[in-house]
mmCIF file of C-alpha atoms in Angstrom:
data_model
loop_
_atom_site.group_PDB
_atom_site.id
_atom_site.type_symbol
_atom_site.label_atom_id
_atom_site.label_comp_id
_atom_site.label_asym_id
_atom_site.label_seq_id
_atom_site.Cartn_x
_atom_site.Cartn_y
_atom_site.Cartn_z
ATOM 1 C CA MET A 1 -9.198 6.803 -6.286
ATOM 2 C CA ALA A 2 -6.006 6.474 -8.294
ATOM 3 C CA ASN A 3 -3.340 4.451 -6.525
ATOM 4 C CA ALA A 4 -5.898 2.954 -4.148
ATOM 5 C CA GLN A 5 -4.705 -0.048 -2.184
ATOM 6 C CA ARG A 6 -6.168 -3.253 -3.608
ATOM 7 C CA VAL A 7 -7.644 -5.445 -0.868
ATOM 8 C CA LEU A 8 -8.631 -9.056 -1.536
ATOM 9 C CA VAL A 9 -11.393 -10.439 0.732
ATOM 10 C CA VAL A 10 -11.443 -14.257 0.899
ATOM 11 C CA ASP A 11 -14.391 -15.774 2.752
ATOM 12 C CA ASP A 12 -17.063 -18.348 1.898
ATOM 13 C CA ASP A 13 -19.585 -16.660 4.217
ATOM 14 C CA LYS A 14 -21.525 -14.637 1.654
ATOM 15 C CA ASP A 15 -23.014 -12.189 4.142
ATOM 16 C CA LEU A 16 -19.677 -11.419 5.818
ATOM 17 C CA ARG A 17 -17.853 -11.214 2.492
ATOM 18 C CA GLU A 18 -20.352 -8.755 1.056
ATOM 19 C CA ALA A 19 -20.412 -6.724 4.270
ATOM 20 C CA LEU A 20 -16.627 -6.365 4.253
ATOM 21 C CA VAL A 21 -16.607 -5.370 0.594
ATOM 22 C CA GLU A 22 -19.346 -2.807 1.213
ATOM 23 C CA GLN A 23 -17.703 -1.255 4.274
ATOM 24 C CA LEU A 24 -14.173 -1.137 2.856
ATOM 25 C CA SER A 25 -15.466 0.337 -0.400
ATOM 26 C CA LEU A 26 -16.699 3.376 1.521
ATOM 27 C CA TYR A 27 -13.053 4.451 1.814
ATOM 28 C CA ASP A 28 -11.395 5.933 -1.267
ATOM 29 C CA GLU A 29 -8.048 4.519 -0.178
ATOM 30 C CA PHE A 30 -9.199 0.977 -0.990
ATOM 31 C CA GLU A 31 -10.156 -0.926 -4.112
ATOM 32 C CA VAL A 32 -11.852 -4.128 -2.954
ATOM 33 C CA VAL A 33 -12.222 -7.489 -4.699
ATOM 34 C CA ALA A 34 -13.584 -10.721 -3.238
ATOM 35 C CA VAL A 35 -13.475 -14.475 -3.792
ATOM 36 C CA ASP A 36 -15.063 -17.362 -1.899
ATOM 37 C CA SER A 37 -12.342 -20.018 -2.105
ATOM 38 C CA ALA A 38 -8.670 -20.606 -1.378
ATOM 39 C CA GLN A 39 -7.891 -21.425 -4.999
ATOM 40 C CA GLY A 40 -9.651 -18.256 -6.093
ATOM 41 C CA ALA A 41 -7.366 -16.285 -3.785
ATOM 42 C CA ILE A 42 -4.255 -18.029 -5.098
ATOM 43 C CA ASN A 43 -5.306 -17.322 -8.678
ATOM 44 C CA GLU A 44 -6.020 -13.678 -7.875
ATOM 45 C CA VAL A 45 -2.628 -12.905 -6.326
ATOM 46 C CA GLU A 46 -0.873 -14.700 -9.186
ATOM 47 C CA SER A 47 -2.659 -12.732 -11.885
ATOM 48 C CA GLN A 48 -3.446 -9.327 -10.359
ATOM 49 C CA ARG A 49 -1.860 -6.764 -8.074
ATOM 50 C CA VAL A 50 -3.031 -7.293 -4.503
ATOM 51 C CA ASP A 51 -1.830 -5.032 -1.684
ATOM 52 C CA LEU A 52 -3.411 -6.901 1.245
ATOM 53 C CA VAL A 53 -5.389 -10.123 1.762
ATOM 54 C CA LEU A 54 -8.109 -10.770 4.336
ATOM 55 C CA MET A 55 -8.053 -14.576 4.455
ATOM 56 C CA ASP A 56 -10.642 -16.756 6.184
ATOM 57 C CA VAL A 57 -9.223 -19.914 7.756
ATOM 58 C CA GLY A 58 -12.183 -22.218 7.130
ATOM 59 C CA LEU A 59 -12.624 -22.316 3.367
ATOM 60 C CA PRO A 60 -14.476 -25.086 1.491
ATOM 61 C CA ASP A 61 -11.649 -26.214 -0.780
ATOM 62 C CA LYS A 62 -8.524 -25.662 1.318
ATOM 63 C CA ASP A 63 -7.485 -24.405 4.740
ATOM 64 C CA GLY A 64 -6.780 -20.678 4.477
ATOM 65 C CA ARG A 65 -3.419 -21.147 6.161
ATOM 66 C CA GLU A 66 -2.356 -23.607 3.491
ATOM 67 C CA ALA A 67 -3.456 -21.121 0.845
ATOM 68 C CA VAL A 68 -1.259 -18.463 2.467
ATOM 69 C CA ARG A 69 1.676 -20.882 2.525
ATOM 70 C CA ILE A 70 1.242 -21.524 -1.216
ATOM 71 C CA MET A 71 0.969 -17.797 -1.920
ATOM 72 C CA ARG A 72 4.170 -17.068 0.011
ATOM 73 C CA GLN A 73 6.013 -19.872 -1.776
ATOM 74 C CA GLY A 74 4.909 -18.294 -5.042
ATOM 75 C CA GLY A 75 6.523 -14.988 -4.085
ATOM 76 C CA PHE A 76 3.540 -13.032 -2.740
ATOM 77 C CA LYS A 77 4.907 -10.539 -0.192
ATOM 78 C CA ALA A 78 2.012 -8.206 0.650
ATOM 79 C CA PRO A 79 0.366 -8.390 4.109
ATOM 80 C CA VAL A 80 -2.110 -11.144 4.959
ATOM 81 C CA ILE A 81 -4.586 -10.878 7.841
ATOM 82 C CA MET A 82 -6.218 -14.161 8.856
ATOM 83 C CA LEU A 83 -9.886 -14.174 9.894
ATOM 84 C CA THR A 84 -10.917 -17.065 12.119
ATOM 85 C CA GLY A 85 -13.612 -18.244 14.476
ATOM 86 C CA HIS A 86 -10.980 -19.970 16.623
ATOM 87 C CA ASP A 87 -9.217 -17.767 19.141
ATOM 88 C CA THR A 88 -6.479 -19.983 20.576
ATOM 89 C CA ASP A 89 -2.728 -19.494 20.813
ATOM 90 C CA SER A 90 -2.020 -22.630 18.784
ATOM 91 C CA ASP A 91 -4.371 -21.498 16.011
ATOM 92 C CA THR A 92 -2.682 -18.100 15.867
ATOM 93 C CA ILE A 93 0.785 -19.650 15.814
ATOM 94 C CA MET A 94 -0.199 -21.930 12.921
ATOM 95 C CA GLY A 95 -1.421 -18.965 10.915
ATOM 96 C CA LEU A 96 1.658 -16.866 11.570
ATOM 97 C CA GLU A 97 3.958 -19.754 10.725
ATOM 98 C CA ALA A 98 2.108 -20.176 7.432
ATOM 99 C CA GLY A 99 3.075 -16.612 6.531
ATOM 100 C CA ALA A 100 0.235 -14.466 7.860
ATOM 101 C CA ASN A 101 1.087 -11.056 9.308
ATOM 102 C CA ASP A 102 -1.835 -10.736 11.714
ATOM 103 C CA TYR A 103 -4.739 -12.720 13.137
ATOM 104 C CA VAL A 104 -8.245 -11.395 13.864
ATOM 105 C CA ALA A 105 -10.827 -13.552 15.638
ATOM 106 C CA LYS A 106 -14.489 -13.493 14.644
ATOM 107 C CA PRO A 107 -16.693 -11.773 15.588
ATOM 108 C CA PHE A 108 -14.766 -8.532 15.286
ATOM 109 C CA ARG A 109 -15.582 -4.857 15.155
ATOM 110 C CA PHE A 110 -15.017 -3.334 11.737
ATOM 111 C CA ALA A 111 -13.188 -0.334 13.239
ATOM 112 C CA VAL A 112 -10.655 -2.699 14.810
ATOM 113 C CA LEU A 113 -10.152 -4.594 11.542
ATOM 114 C CA LEU A 114 -9.752 -1.319 9.645
ATOM 115 C CA ALA A 115 -7.060 -0.196 12.081
ATOM 116 C CA ARG A 116 -5.249 -3.529 11.643
ATOM 117 C CA ILE A 117 -5.422 -3.197 7.841
ATOM 118 C CA ARG A 118 -3.983 0.302 7.882
ATOM 119 C CA ALA A 119 -1.257 -0.681 10.341
ATOM 120 C CA GLN A 120 -0.170 -3.603 8.163
ATOM 121 C CA MET A 121 -0.136 -1.438 5.043
ATOM 122 C CA ARG A 122 1.952 1.246 6.745
ATOM 123 C CA SER A 123 4.404 -1.366 7.911
ATOM 124 C CA HIS A 124 4.615 -2.938 4.467
ATOM 125 C CA GLU A 125 5.162 0.406 2.745
ATOM 126 C CA ALA A 126 8.233 0.965 4.901
ATOM 127 C CA SER A 127 9.635 -2.497 4.196
ATOM 128 C CA GLU A 128 12.093 -3.586 1.532
ATOM 129 C CA ASP A 129 9.289 -5.581 -0.123
ATOM 130 C CA ALA A 130 7.033 -2.611 -0.970
ATOM 131 C CA VAL A 131 7.029 -1.762 -4.693
ATOM 132 C CA PHE A 132 5.025 0.928 -6.534
ATOM 133 C CA THR A 133 4.978 2.180 -10.104
ATOM 134 C CA ILE A 134 5.535 5.885 -10.755
ATOM 135 C CA GLY A 135 5.649 6.717 -14.446
ATOM 136 C CA PRO A 136 8.525 4.728 -15.984
ATOM 137 C CA TYR A 137 9.993 3.956 -12.563
ATOM 138 C CA THR A 138 9.642 1.215 -9.992
ATOM 139 C CA PHE A 139 9.516 2.943 -6.618
ATOM 140 C CA ARG A 140 10.955 1.088 -3.626
ATOM 141 C CA PRO A 141 10.399 3.351 -0.617
ATOM 142 C CA GLY A 142 11.974 0.927 1.855
ATOM 143 C CA ALA A 143 15.222 1.087 -0.099
ATOM 144 C CA LYS A 144 14.839 4.839 -0.868
ATOM 145 C CA MET A 145 15.221 4.071 -4.539
ATOM 146 C CA LEU A 146 13.713 4.415 -8.010
ATOM 147 C CA VAL A 147 14.581 1.773 -10.589
ATOM 148 C CA THR A 148 14.371 2.554 -14.311
ATOM 149 C CA GLU A 149 13.090 0.247 -17.039
ATOM 150 C CA ARG A 150 16.751 -0.556 -17.802
ATOM 151 C CA ASN A 151 17.309 -1.467 -14.149
ATOM 152 C CA SER A 152 19.363 1.637 -13.371
ATOM 153 C CA LYS A 153 19.013 2.786 -9.764
ATOM 154 C CA ILE A 154 18.262 6.335 -8.650
ATOM 155 C CA ARG A 155 18.990 6.954 -4.978
ATOM 156 C CA LEU A 156 16.592 9.133 -3.018
ATOM 157 C CA THR A 157 16.950 10.972 0.261
ATOM 158 C CA GLU A 158 14.606 10.214 3.136
ATOM 159 C CA LYS A 159 12.591 13.393 2.462
ATOM 160 C CA GLU A 160 12.399 12.746 -1.289
ATOM 161 C CA THR A 161 11.114 9.251 -0.539
ATOM 162 C CA ALA A 162 8.495 10.602 1.854
ATOM 163 C CA ILE A 163 7.353 13.224 -0.672
ATOM 164 C CA LEU A 164 6.954 10.668 -3.463
ATOM 165 C CA ARG A 165 5.146 8.216 -1.201
ATOM 166 C CA TYR A 166 2.638 10.832 -0.039
ATOM 167 C CA LEU A 167 1.998 12.140 -3.550
ATOM 168 C CA TYR A 168 1.569 8.586 -4.828
ATOM 169 C CA ARG A 169 -1.078 7.833 -2.199
ATOM 170 C CA ALA A 170 -2.893 11.085 -3.032
ATOM 171 C CA GLY A 171 -3.526 9.829 -6.567
ATOM 172 C CA LYS A 172 -4.889 12.512 -8.912
ATOM 173 C CA LYS A 173 -5.537 14.991 -6.110
ATOM 174 C CA PRO A 174 -3.015 17.848 -5.765
ATOM 175 C CA VAL A 175 -1.420 18.056 -2.331
ATOM 176 C CA ALA A 176 -1.016 21.559 -0.873
ATOM 177 C CA ARG A 177 2.456 22.668 0.115
ATOM 178 C CA GLU A 178 1.363 23.103 3.734
ATOM 179 C CA ILE A 179 0.068 19.514 3.855
ATOM 180 C CA LEU A 180 3.324 18.126 2.481
ATOM 181 C CA LEU A 181 5.287 20.140 5.012
ATOM 182 C CA GLN A 182 3.155 18.754 7.842
ATOM 183 C CA GLU A 183 3.285 15.166 6.588
ATOM 184 C CA VAL A 184 6.974 15.046 5.663
ATOM 185 C CA TRP A 185 8.604 17.375 8.190
ATOM 186 C CA GLY A 186 6.022 17.381 10.990
ATOM 187 C CA TYR A 187 3.734 20.045 12.417
ATOM 188 C CA ASN A 188 6.343 21.731 14.614
ATOM 189 C CA SER A 189 9.392 21.499 12.394
ATOM 190 C CA GLY A 190 9.584 25.224 11.675
ATOM 191 C CA VAL A 191 10.573 24.643 8.023
ATOM 192 C CA THR A 192 9.267 26.902 5.272
ATOM 193 C CA THR A 193 7.803 26.254 1.843
ATOM 194 C CA HIS A 194 11.198 27.236 0.431
ATOM 195 C CA THR A 195 12.630 24.070 1.979
ATOM 196 C CA LEU A 196 9.944 21.981 0.292
ATOM 197 C CA GLU A 197 10.442 23.696 -3.051
ATOM 198 C CA THR A 198 14.167 23.001 -2.847
ATOM 199 C CA HIS A 199 13.464 19.300 -2.342
ATOM 200 C CA ILE A 200 10.947 19.288 -5.197
ATOM 201 C CA TYR A 201 13.534 20.942 -7.461
ATOM 202 C CA ARG A 202 16.154 18.324 -6.594
ATOM 203 C CA LEU A 203 13.626 15.530 -7.036
ATOM 204 C CA ARG A 204 12.731 16.812 -10.503
ATOM 205 C CA GLN A 205 16.430 16.849 -11.398
ATOM 206 C CA LYS A 206 16.496 13.122 -10.640
ATOM 207 C CA ILE A 207 13.253 11.931 -12.235
ATOM 208 C CA GLU A 208 12.356 14.316 -15.070
ATOM 209 C CA LYS A 209 13.881 14.167 -18.547
ATOM 210 C CA ASP A 210 13.514 17.948 -18.731
ATOM 211 C CA PRO A 211 13.137 19.385 -15.211
ATOM 212 C CA SER A 212 12.133 22.783 -16.612
ATOM 213 C CA HIS A 213 9.104 21.140 -18.276
ATOM 214 C CA PRO A 214 8.082 18.385 -15.839
ATOM 215 C CA ASN A 215 5.751 15.666 -17.107
ATOM 216 C CA LEU A 216 5.764 13.504 -13.975
ATOM 217 C CA LEU A 217 5.872 15.757 -10.923
ATOM 218 C CA ALA A 218 3.576 18.710 -11.595
ATOM 219 C CA THR A 219 2.885 21.972 -9.755
ATOM 220 C CA GLU A 220 -0.840 22.539 -9.494
ATOM 221 C CA ALA A 221 -3.357 24.500 -7.395
ATOM 222 C CA GLY A 222 -0.825 25.690 -4.859
ATOM 223 C CA GLY A 223 0.626 22.231 -4.403
ATOM 224 C CA TYR A 224 2.052 19.232 -6.197
ATOM 225 C CA LYS A 225 0.806 16.034 -7.791
ATOM 226 C CA LEU A 226 2.128 13.067 -9.710
ATOM 227 C CA LEU A 227 0.833 12.844 -13.265
ATOM 228 C CA PRO A 228 -0.492 9.515 -14.581
#
């Protein structure tokens, strides 16, 4: 899926690592990569986009918490969930102080881990640190802003931000008007498609070079989509 969230699995337990990759890969919202060492994780976040890390504590070359500390010092801001066989308060505190966002003790149920992953990603998307690329723009939903290649800032309203964020996550799939209304305004808002179309029109005025011939925000199949 286009715009899938890139999850890095870091664990030296081959069976667990492969199981996590297999289960997460069943969901189109994720693109999953895996490494078996702390240094491999550090190298990955330095060289590739990573949207969330599942980090084992007990790695062969370095404590996972130390790896997280190094990653944070290097500027990595995406969520990190620690995986550990030790379920004590002191262990959790050490991980959180190293820069982890959450702590999950082994053994765990995959459904619980999946819920934690999604919760952390939702939280991150709403933060000032979240950054996405939409066409020639850098999209910062937490700041309600698009930044051009020349570092000019385009301010967005709350609804415009929500529309762009939902369309971005949908990837190449058009999103029906009714779905956008439900997701952005809520099921019982009472707004009409005219309200949505007005927001789309204003959004195109901000992001398209020629709003009458959009090449970024397209109308398709009774809905809207972002073009690659």
